[in-house]
Amino acid sequence: MKPFYLTFFMLIIFYGAIIARTPENVQGIFPYKYQEQILENGLKAIIIPMESPGLVAYYSVVRTGSRDEYEPGHSGFAHFFEHMMFRGTKKYPGSVYDKLVTEMGADANAYTSDDITCYHLNFAAEDLEKAMEPESDRFQNLFYEEQAFKTEAGAVHGEYLKSLSSPYFLLSEKLMDTAFDIHTYKHTTIGFRQDIEAMPTMYDYSRSFFNRYYRPENVVLLIVGDIDPTRTMELVNKYYGNWQKGYVPPQVPVEPEQQGERTANVTYNGQTLPILCVAYKSLAFDPQNKEMAACYLLGDLAFGETSEIYKKLVLNEQRVQFISADFSSARDPQLLSIWTMIKQEDDIDNIKNEIFQTISFFQQNRVEDQKLADLKSRLKYGFLMRLETPDDVAGRLARYIALTGDIKAVDQLYTTFDQVTPEDILNAANKFLVEQKRTVVVLKGGQNQ
Amino acid sequence: MSKIVISLGAAIFCCLILFACQSPKGIKIVQLAVPSDPTISFAIWFKVGSQNDPAGKAGLAALTASILTEGSTLQNSYDQIIEKLYPMAAGYGSSVDKEMTVINGRIHKDNLEKYYELFTQAILSPAFKPEDFDRLKSNTINYLEKTLRYANDEAFGKEVLYQAIFANTPYGHPDDGLIESVKSITLEDVKNFYQTYFTKENVVIGIGGGFDNSLVNRLEKELTTLPPGTPALVAKPTPQLIEGLEAILVEKDTRSTAISIGFPIDVWRGDDDFYALWLANSWFGEHRNSSSHLYQVIRETRGMNYGDYSYIEHFPRGWAHQFPPPNVGRRQQIFEIWIRPVKNEEAHFALRAAIRELQKLIDNGMSQEDFELTKKFLKKYYLHYAPTTSMRLGYRLDDAFYGIQDYLATFPRMLESLTLDDVNTAIKKHLQYKNMKIAMITKGVESLKKALINNTLSPKEYQVEKPAEVLAEDREIEKYPLDIKAENVRIVRADEMFVK
């Protein structure tokens, strides 16, 4: 079993390779043709036929996540609601829905993040209509009683409890709470502990959450696999056509400009090597914004596996277990963060300085053309190589669609990547990797064990 | 003549699509040709695993595999390898289980030559550089000391269970090793282990996707340059008999309790009873699926935790995978129950609930309705097991491990032929609930021990009104006698586990 950190923030595809060409009659990086329709009620449906072993991936992308939780005392509700969506409707009560899904041998699950709640099913192609009916029903007619609501709050609490053993979870919690003042990114997707514990009392609020956010204007259907596009679109119109509009956008507070460095410490109740996170306020995801694309690439250029700091600290001097950077693609400006697990506690400040020196280097020196070209190649081929199954395809697209509502975001993003120059990287380093935008969090193990 | 041509053509056709063959020089080759796949998947299986770790050197197999895939070769330093793989977004890795080590990778045809060179060099000419060894050894020690014992209670609980069941057998330590033993491993140990086990007599080539035969021939020829040697076989482990319920309570300052329960079973993939037991297990605890009966009882009805599942084949890192990963073939399996963390004060109740459900399954068997529904479910659910070439190739290697023909094609056929009687007979024959190991990672171990051995009542409270039938069942669960003897409860601290 490989250590946890090897799979955390990984960009490397262990089973990766390159598709050197996209089909001649398809523009952009995304290699499959698709059909798109927006219903009168605002629901967008994207249908992508592709060869598959008789499988279909059916994704309902709700463009709501923990970012939408702006009311105090209600953090964690997008995620909690994801759980409630499995509790059924009057036509298909929870146990009936479960049985239908079971009979189809479907793989059904969901996940929530800052900007997305994604419901995904994988089932045999012959079951498309059989799956669409209850699926469309629960989005339009979800029904649950308070008892079921309170029971599910227990499962959510259980999920929170299991996360507490992870030092990365604790550090992330602290990082977001420290870096953000009023924006809803301040809390993690699972929510503040006190809000999770209070969830059983919020039945009425949960109904209001559904009524405001689970509306066709705020949802994109993504159906991929062994399907006939025309027939599929007919079914979408049949089952979703009567869904009523009514989306109410959340009043997400605008985070004020950060005015100076912030720092925080976390004590982990157990044994761990120290973990350091150095994060900078960055830009919202915009696939056509070259400055954002430069930020996106900068992290891996400066701190990725082929970087000088990686070679020095991971391979040669072996002072850290790993070091890597992450650009959070989000609807509002989020973070470009550098993470590292340090072998000796008394080396934390030195490692932090190594990070600052690396940043300083990238602020004064243009990255080599070949390095930039290698990274662009890697991102592109990494994307293309993870499109083996309908679930892969839908899974890769879901986040872009949640952030922008538009499948074209994928092609746009990679076109924009291609346009980034070493000068753009230099400028991004100077504009964003600065002290006043910085938050530094250190996690250390406690003394008890 | 035409009949000969047709027969020959048919034979060649069958060979091209799916076959395992023996090359003239003796290396077994498992091929899965998928002409439409623009990539090629490699899976080089060495018949070695942590069961082969010498005494006092637990973790040697895993460390050896990792130095091949995360270290330098004679041709390139590790950072040079990373540089070369980087723009291809490619890589290779290893998976090490008790009996199987697989070096795997995948690449598109267009970049095959550059990749193939790096991939084969990793296997054939590892440099065994001290700096790579130090790095990987340090990573492993950190993983065992800190990550496994503190950062993931579910992983911790499972490893505690496995160690308890397989104590004093070759399966009796985590694949990554034990802290002191890993510290004692030297580079010389790794080199010797490689020479002994990564041999041409001990390898099976797996290749899948859009390859042509010349690649197979090249690969086979290159791997005949592996060191010679037929390592001694390790006898199938014979776990100690379990008498009663035996609990290991690992003390940790935690708000929730991770629970794992299990016992050895004598059923392998492909056995007569395997498919019947697979169906029963699917109903009882299908992995991360709400169809799991245990999930329905503990999470759905009572809201106690994130999920509850059971297994008849080893399923590593269940929190990260939805479907069973291949290449964890074993001659000795266990029946395992995984209760995801519950509140500490509800741990006793959860444990009782799970074991009581197991007893009910064994005593009463499955109902016709549940049998029909589960059969219907599995007939399509199995389609998700291996949707990609590399997954299907992995299953082909497992076929070779278990000595069976095309498990993925056999599964639906065998499922179709099953009767309720087959399933209930298999349940009675292979499952039991009285002699099991229990691992619990928790706080308050002394009071829990006392409660377990005294069969103390463990009522569950709710913040909501529950239906009368649920409360009535709770009355049964809270007093369900586990009859655990005091001498069968062992208490350890987290930092005492996996040391040596």
Coordinates of C-alpha atoms in Angstrom, one line a residue, chain A residues 1-7 12-21 51 53-56 79 83 86-87 94 98-99 101-109 122-124 126-127 130 146-148 150-162 164-167 193 197 200 268-273 300-301 304-306 308 310-311 314-316 318 320-321 341 343 371 373-375 377-379 381-383 385-386 388-389 392 448-449, chain B residues 36-39 62 65-66 69-70 78-79 82-83 85-94 96 104-111 115 130-132 134-136 138-140 142-143 145-155 159 175-176 251-256 288-291 296 299-306 317 319 322-323 340-343 369 373-374 376-378 380-381 383-384 387-390 463-467 494-495:
Chain A
M1 CA 0.0 0.0 0.0
K2 CA 1.5 3.3 -1.0
P3 CA 1.6 6.1 1.5
F4 CA -1.4 8.4 1.4
Y5 CA 0.6 11.5 0.4
L6 CA 1.7 9.8 -2.9
T7 CA -1.9 10.0 -4.1
I12 CA 1.0 12.3 -12.6
I13 CA -1.1 9.7 -14.4
F14 CA 0.5 6.3 -13.7
Y15 CA -1.3 4.8 -16.6
G16 CA -0.8 7.8 -18.9
A17 CA 0.2 8.3 -22.5
I18 CA -0.5 10.6 -25.3
I19 CA -3.0 10.8 -28.1
A20 CA -1.0 12.8 -30.5
R21 CA -3.9 13.9 -32.7
E51 CA -17.8 3.6 -27.7
P53 CA -18.8 -1.7 -23.3
G54 CA -22.6 -1.1 -23.2
L55 CA -22.4 1.5 -20.4
V56 CA -23.8 4.9 -19.9
H79 CA -23.1 18.4 1.2
H83 CA -27.2 12.9 1.1
F86 CA -31.1 9.7 -2.0
R87 CA -34.2 9.7 0.3
G94 CA -36.2 6.0 -0.8
D98 CA -32.8 2.1 -4.0
K99 CA -34.4 -1.0 -5.3
V101 CA -31.0 1.4 -8.8
T102 CA -30.1 -2.0 -7.4
E103 CA -32.2 -3.9 -10.0
M104 CA -30.4 -2.0 -12.8
G105 CA -27.0 -2.9 -11.3
A106 CA -26.2 0.7 -11.4
D107 CA -23.3 2.3 -9.7
A108 CA -24.8 5.4 -8.1
N109 CA -23.1 8.0 -6.0
N122 CA -23.3 4.4 -14.4
F123 CA -25.6 1.8 -15.8
A124 CA -26.2 -0.5 -18.7
E126 CA -30.5 -0.5 -22.2
D127 CA -31.6 1.1 -18.9
K130 CA -35.5 3.3 -16.7
E146 CA -38.2 15.0 9.2
Q147 CA -37.4 11.6 10.6
A148 CA -35.4 10.6 7.5
K150 CA -32.5 13.6 11.2
T151 CA -31.3 10.1 10.5
E152 CA -29.3 11.3 7.6
A153 CA -27.7 14.0 9.7
G154 CA -26.3 11.2 11.7
A155 CA -24.6 9.7 8.6
V156 CA -23.2 13.1 7.7
H157 CA -21.8 13.5 11.2
G158 CA -20.2 10.0 10.8
E159 CA -18.6 11.2 7.7
Y160 CA -17.2 14.2 9.5
L161 CA -15.9 12.1 12.3
K162 CA -14.0 9.7 10.0
L164 CA -10.9 14.0 11.7
S165 CA -8.1 11.4 11.7
S166 CA -6.6 13.0 8.6
P167 CA -4.1 15.8 9.2
R193 CA -18.4 21.4 13.4
E197 CA -24.0 19.1 15.0
P200 CA -30.9 17.7 12.8
Y268 CA -2.8 17.4 15.3
N269 CA -3.8 14.9 18.0
G270 CA -1.5 12.1 17.0
Q271 CA 1.8 11.4 15.3
T272 CA 2.6 13.1 12.0
L273 CA 5.5 14.7 10.3
D300 CA 3.8 23.0 -11.3
L301 CA 6.7 24.8 -13.0
G304 CA 6.4 20.1 -9.6
E305 CA 8.4 16.9 -10.0
T306 CA 10.8 18.4 -12.5
E308 CA 14.7 22.4 -8.9
Y310 CA 11.7 19.1 -5.8
K311 CA 15.0 17.6 -6.9
V314 CA 12.8 15.4 -2.1
L315 CA 15.5 13.6 -4.0
N316 CA 18.9 15.0 -3.1
Q318 CA 15.6 14.3 1.3
V320 CA 10.8 16.6 2.7
Q321 CA 8.5 13.6 1.9
M341 CA 5.6 17.3 4.5
K343 CA 11.0 15.4 8.0
K371 CA 10.0 23.4 -19.4
A373 CA 6.3 23.3 -23.4
D374 CA 6.8 20.1 -21.4
L375 CA 4.2 21.1 -18.9
S377 CA 2.2 18.7 -23.3
R378 CA 1.8 16.9 -20.0
L379 CA -1.5 18.6 -19.1
Y381 CA -2.0 14.4 -22.7
G382 CA -2.9 13.7 -19.1
F383 CA -6.4 15.0 -19.9
M385 CA -5.4 9.7 -21.5
R386 CA -8.1 9.8 -18.9
E388 CA -11.2 5.7 -21.5
T389 CA -14.8 5.2 -20.3
D392 CA -14.0 9.0 -17.1
N448 CA 0.1 13.0 23.6
Q449 CA 1.0 10.0 21.5
Chain B
S36 CA -9.3 -0.2 -31.2
D37 CA -7.4 0.9 -28.1
P38 CA -4.7 3.5 -29.1
T39 CA -2.8 2.7 -25.9
A62 CA 7.5 -3.7 -1.1
A65 CA 9.4 -3.1 -5.9
S66 CA 9.4 0.6 -5.1
T69 CA 9.6 2.0 -10.1
E70 CA 10.6 5.0 -8.0
Y78 CA 15.5 9.0 -11.1
D79 CA 15.2 12.7 -11.8
I82 CA 10.9 11.8 -14.3
E83 CA 12.0 14.4 -16.8
L85 CA 8.2 10.8 -18.6
Y86 CA 6.9 14.2 -17.7
P87 CA 5.8 15.6 -21.1
M88 CA 4.2 12.2 -22.0
A89 CA 2.1 12.4 -18.8
A90 CA 3.1 8.9 -18.4
G91 CA 4.5 6.8 -15.5
Y92 CA 4.8 3.3 -14.2
G93 CA 4.2 1.9 -10.7
S94 CA 4.1 -1.2 -8.7
V96 CA 2.6 -5.3 -3.9
N104 CA 2.3 -1.7 -14.4
G105 CA 2.2 1.1 -17.0
R106 CA 0.3 2.4 -19.9
I107 CA 1.3 4.5 -23.0
H108 CA -0.1 5.6 -26.3
K109 CA 1.3 4.0 -29.4
D110 CA 2.8 7.2 -30.6
N111 CA 5.2 7.3 -27.6
Y115 CA 8.3 4.8 -22.9
P130 CA 21.8 4.4 -1.9
E131 CA 20.1 7.8 -2.2
D132 CA 17.0 6.3 -3.7
D134 CA 17.2 6.0 1.7
R135 CA 14.4 8.1 0.4
L136 CA 12.0 5.2 -0.1
S138 CA 12.3 6.9 5.0
N139 CA 8.9 7.2 3.3
T140 CA 7.9 3.7 4.4
N142 CA 7.0 7.5 8.1
Y143 CA 4.0 5.7 6.6
E145 CA 4.8 5.1 12.2
K146 CA 2.5 8.0 11.5
T147 CA 0.2 7.7 8.5
L148 CA -1.1 4.2 9.1
R149 CA -1.4 4.4 12.9
Y150 CA -2.8 8.0 13.1
A151 CA -4.0 9.4 9.8
N152 CA -6.5 6.8 8.7
D153 CA -8.3 4.8 11.4
E154 CA -10.1 2.7 8.8
A155 CA -6.8 1.5 7.3
E159 CA -4.4 -3.9 9.3
D175 CA 2.8 -5.4 3.1
D176 CA 4.8 -2.2 3.8
E251 CA -6.2 2.7 22.3
K252 CA -6.2 6.1 20.5
D253 CA -7.5 9.5 21.4
T254 CA -10.3 9.6 18.9
R255 CA -13.9 10.7 18.8
S256 CA -15.0 7.7 16.7
R288 CA -19.9 1.1 -0.9
N289 CA -23.3 0.5 -2.2
S290 CA -26.6 1.3 -0.5
S291 CA -27.8 -2.2 -1.5
Q296 CA -29.3 -0.4 5.5
R299 CA -26.4 3.7 8.3
E300 CA -29.7 4.0 6.5
T301 CA -32.1 3.1 9.3
R302 CA -30.0 4.3 12.2
G303 CA -27.8 7.1 10.8
M304 CA -24.8 5.8 12.7
N305 CA -22.0 6.1 10.2
Y306 CA -20.8 6.5 6.6
R317 CA -8.0 0.7 0.1
W319 CA -12.2 4.1 0.7
Q322 CA -15.5 1.7 -5.9
F323 CA -14.7 -1.6 -7.5
R340 CA -16.9 2.7 9.2
P341 CA -16.2 4.8 12.2
V342 CA -19.1 5.2 14.6
K343 CA -19.3 7.5 17.7
E369 CA -36.9 -12.1 -2.9
L373 CA -33.0 -8.9 -6.5
T374 CA -29.3 -9.5 -5.8
K376 CA -30.6 -9.2 -10.9
F377 CA -28.2 -6.5 -9.5
L378 CA -25.0 -8.5 -10.0
K380 CA -25.3 -5.9 -14.6
Y381 CA -23.2 -4.5 -11.8
L383 CA -20.1 -4.7 -16.0
H384 CA -18.4 -2.0 -13.9
P387 CA -14.4 -1.3 -18.1
T388 CA -10.9 -0.5 -19.3
T389 CA -8.2 -2.5 -21.0
S390 CA -5.8 -2.3 -18.1
Q463 CA -32.6 12.7 18.3
V464 CA -35.7 11.7 16.3
E465 CA -38.6 9.4 16.8
K466 CA -38.0 6.1 15.3
P467 CA -40.6 3.6 14.1
A494 CA -1.6 2.7 18.9
D495 CA 2.1 3.3 19.1

